[in-house]
Amino acid sequence: MYKEYSWANRHSDRKEDLYRITEVLFNADEYVPLDAHYDWFEALERAMNSYRCKKIAEALPMALEQYQMNIQMIIAFPKTRSGAGVRAIWLENILSGRRLNGEPNDLDF
């Protein structure tokens, strides 16, 4: 059974990558050219990477301008969600679920 499962799912990681790549390319706001390559998957991946790099390069001047304006006007930068923030969110979700189930509001399982 393991051999059959392994055979049936041998390309599952590439399927996920293909879904991610095609999602980016389908949502592109312009035509994205594909370079010639003997491996079509590699051609798609290179096209996606090229498109993403182009879009990042286009956004950098505006991001720099916003950054400099925040510095000049002494505006605090938005806080990013760190690992501690994500931990707090999951902790609250777990405790909320325990409360809804009529269990104590703690992590003593």
C-alpha positions as a printed NumPy array, in Angstrom:
array([[  0.   ,   0.   ,   0.   ],
       [  2.869,   2.362,   0.801],
       [  4.427,   1.739,  -2.63 ],
       [  1.144,   2.532,  -4.351],
       [  0.606,   5.639,  -2.234],
       [  4.153,   6.794,  -2.986],
       [  3.674,   6.167,  -6.701],
       [  0.329,   7.98 ,  -6.804],
       [  1.739,  11.   ,  -4.943],
       [  5.208,  11.094,  -6.498],
       [  4.629,  14.525,  -8.034],
       [  2.517,  16.138,  -5.325],
       [  5.201,  18.689,  -4.4  ],
       [  5.586,  19.715,  -8.04 ],
       [  1.808,  19.991,  -8.356],
       [  1.765,  22.463,  -5.462],
       [  4.608,  24.438,  -7.044],
       [  2.792,  24.432, -10.378],
       [ -0.374,  25.715,  -8.718],
       [  1.58 ,  28.544,  -7.035],
       [  3.355,  29.463, -10.283],
       [  0.208,  29.462, -12.406],
       [ -1.635,  31.457,  -9.74 ],
       [  0.984,  34.217,  -9.987],
       [  1.035,  34.156, -13.795],
       [ -2.764,  34.1  , -14.181],
       [ -3.08 ,  37.078, -11.827],
       [ -0.376,  39.066, -13.625],
       [ -1.541,  42.431, -14.891],
       [  0.422,  42.034, -18.125],
       [  1.547,  39.341, -20.509],
       [  4.497,  37.402, -19.147],
       [  6.766,  35.996, -21.862],
       [  8.129,  32.476, -21.551],
       [ 11.749,  31.906, -22.463],
       [ 12.601,  28.767, -24.385],
       [ 13.677,  25.906, -22.163],
       [ 13.748,  22.144, -22.627],
       [ 11.769,  21.717, -19.365],
       [  8.398,  23.473, -19.552],
       [  8.115,  23.554, -15.766],
       [ 11.455,  25.359, -15.508],
       [ 10.302,  27.826, -18.186],
       [  7.16 ,  28.63 , -16.173],
       [  9.144,  29.003, -12.966],
       [ 11.655,  31.34 , -14.614],
       [  8.835,  33.425, -16.084],
       [  7.224,  33.764, -12.653],
       [ 10.506,  34.742, -11.012],
       [ 11.237,  37.271, -13.745],
       [  7.766,  38.805, -13.371],
       [  8.035,  39.007,  -9.581],
       [ 11.494,  40.623,  -9.759],
       [ 10.179,  43.163, -12.264],
       [  7.229,  44.052, -10.028],
       [  9.46 ,  44.382,  -6.96 ],
       [ 11.823,  46.664,  -8.879],
       [  8.856,  48.807,  -9.947],
       [  7.616,  49.101,  -6.346],
       [ 10.968,  49.958,  -4.751],
       [ 11.028,  53.706,  -5.608],
       [  7.584,  54.213,  -4.076],
       [  8.542,  52.192,  -1.004],
       [ 11.708,  54.264,  -0.579],
       [  9.708,  57.471,  -0.924],
       [  7.22 ,  56.291,   1.712],
       [ 10.079,  55.25 ,   4.014],
       [ 11.804,  58.631,   3.689],
       [  8.539,  60.487,   4.267],
       [  7.901,  58.466,   7.445],
       [ 11.407,  59.296,   8.684],
       [ 11.041,  63.025,   7.96 ],
       [  7.604,  63.288,   9.547],
       [  8.543,  61.053,  12.507],
       [  5.754,  58.595,  11.75 ],
       [  6.097,  55.214,  13.402],
       [  6.388,  52.244,  11.108],
       [  3.695,  49.596,  11.301],
       [  4.686,  46.693,  13.47 ],
       [  5.21 ,  43.429,  11.682],
       [  3.814,  40.193,  12.981],
       [  6.693,  38.386,  14.569],
       [  6.746,  34.84 ,  15.827],
       [  5.61 ,  36.091,  19.234],
       [  2.593,  37.795,  17.648],
       [  1.605,  34.678,  15.752],
       [  2.017,  32.64 ,  18.936],
       [ -0.339,  34.997,  20.766],
       [ -2.935,  34.677,  18.003],
       [ -2.836,  30.867,  18.115],
       [ -2.896,  30.879,  21.902],
       [ -6.022,  33.027,  21.883],
       [ -7.645,  30.75 ,  19.272],
       [ -6.939,  27.658,  21.37 ],
       [ -8.22 ,  29.269,  24.571],
       [-11.31 ,  30.546,  22.781],
       [-12.026,  27.027,  21.527],
       [-11.634,  25.637,  25.033],
       [-14.05 ,  28.257,  26.404],
       [-16.608,  27.42 ,  23.7  ],
       [-16.355,  23.741,  24.643],
       [-16.998,  24.558,  28.313],
       [-13.407,  23.69 ,  29.256],
       [-11.153,  25.728,  31.573],
       [ -9.496,  28.8  ,  30.086],
       [ -5.984,  27.398,  30.332],
       [ -3.589,  25.042,  28.564],
       [ -3.844,  22.194,  31.062],
       [ -5.098,  19.368,  28.876]])
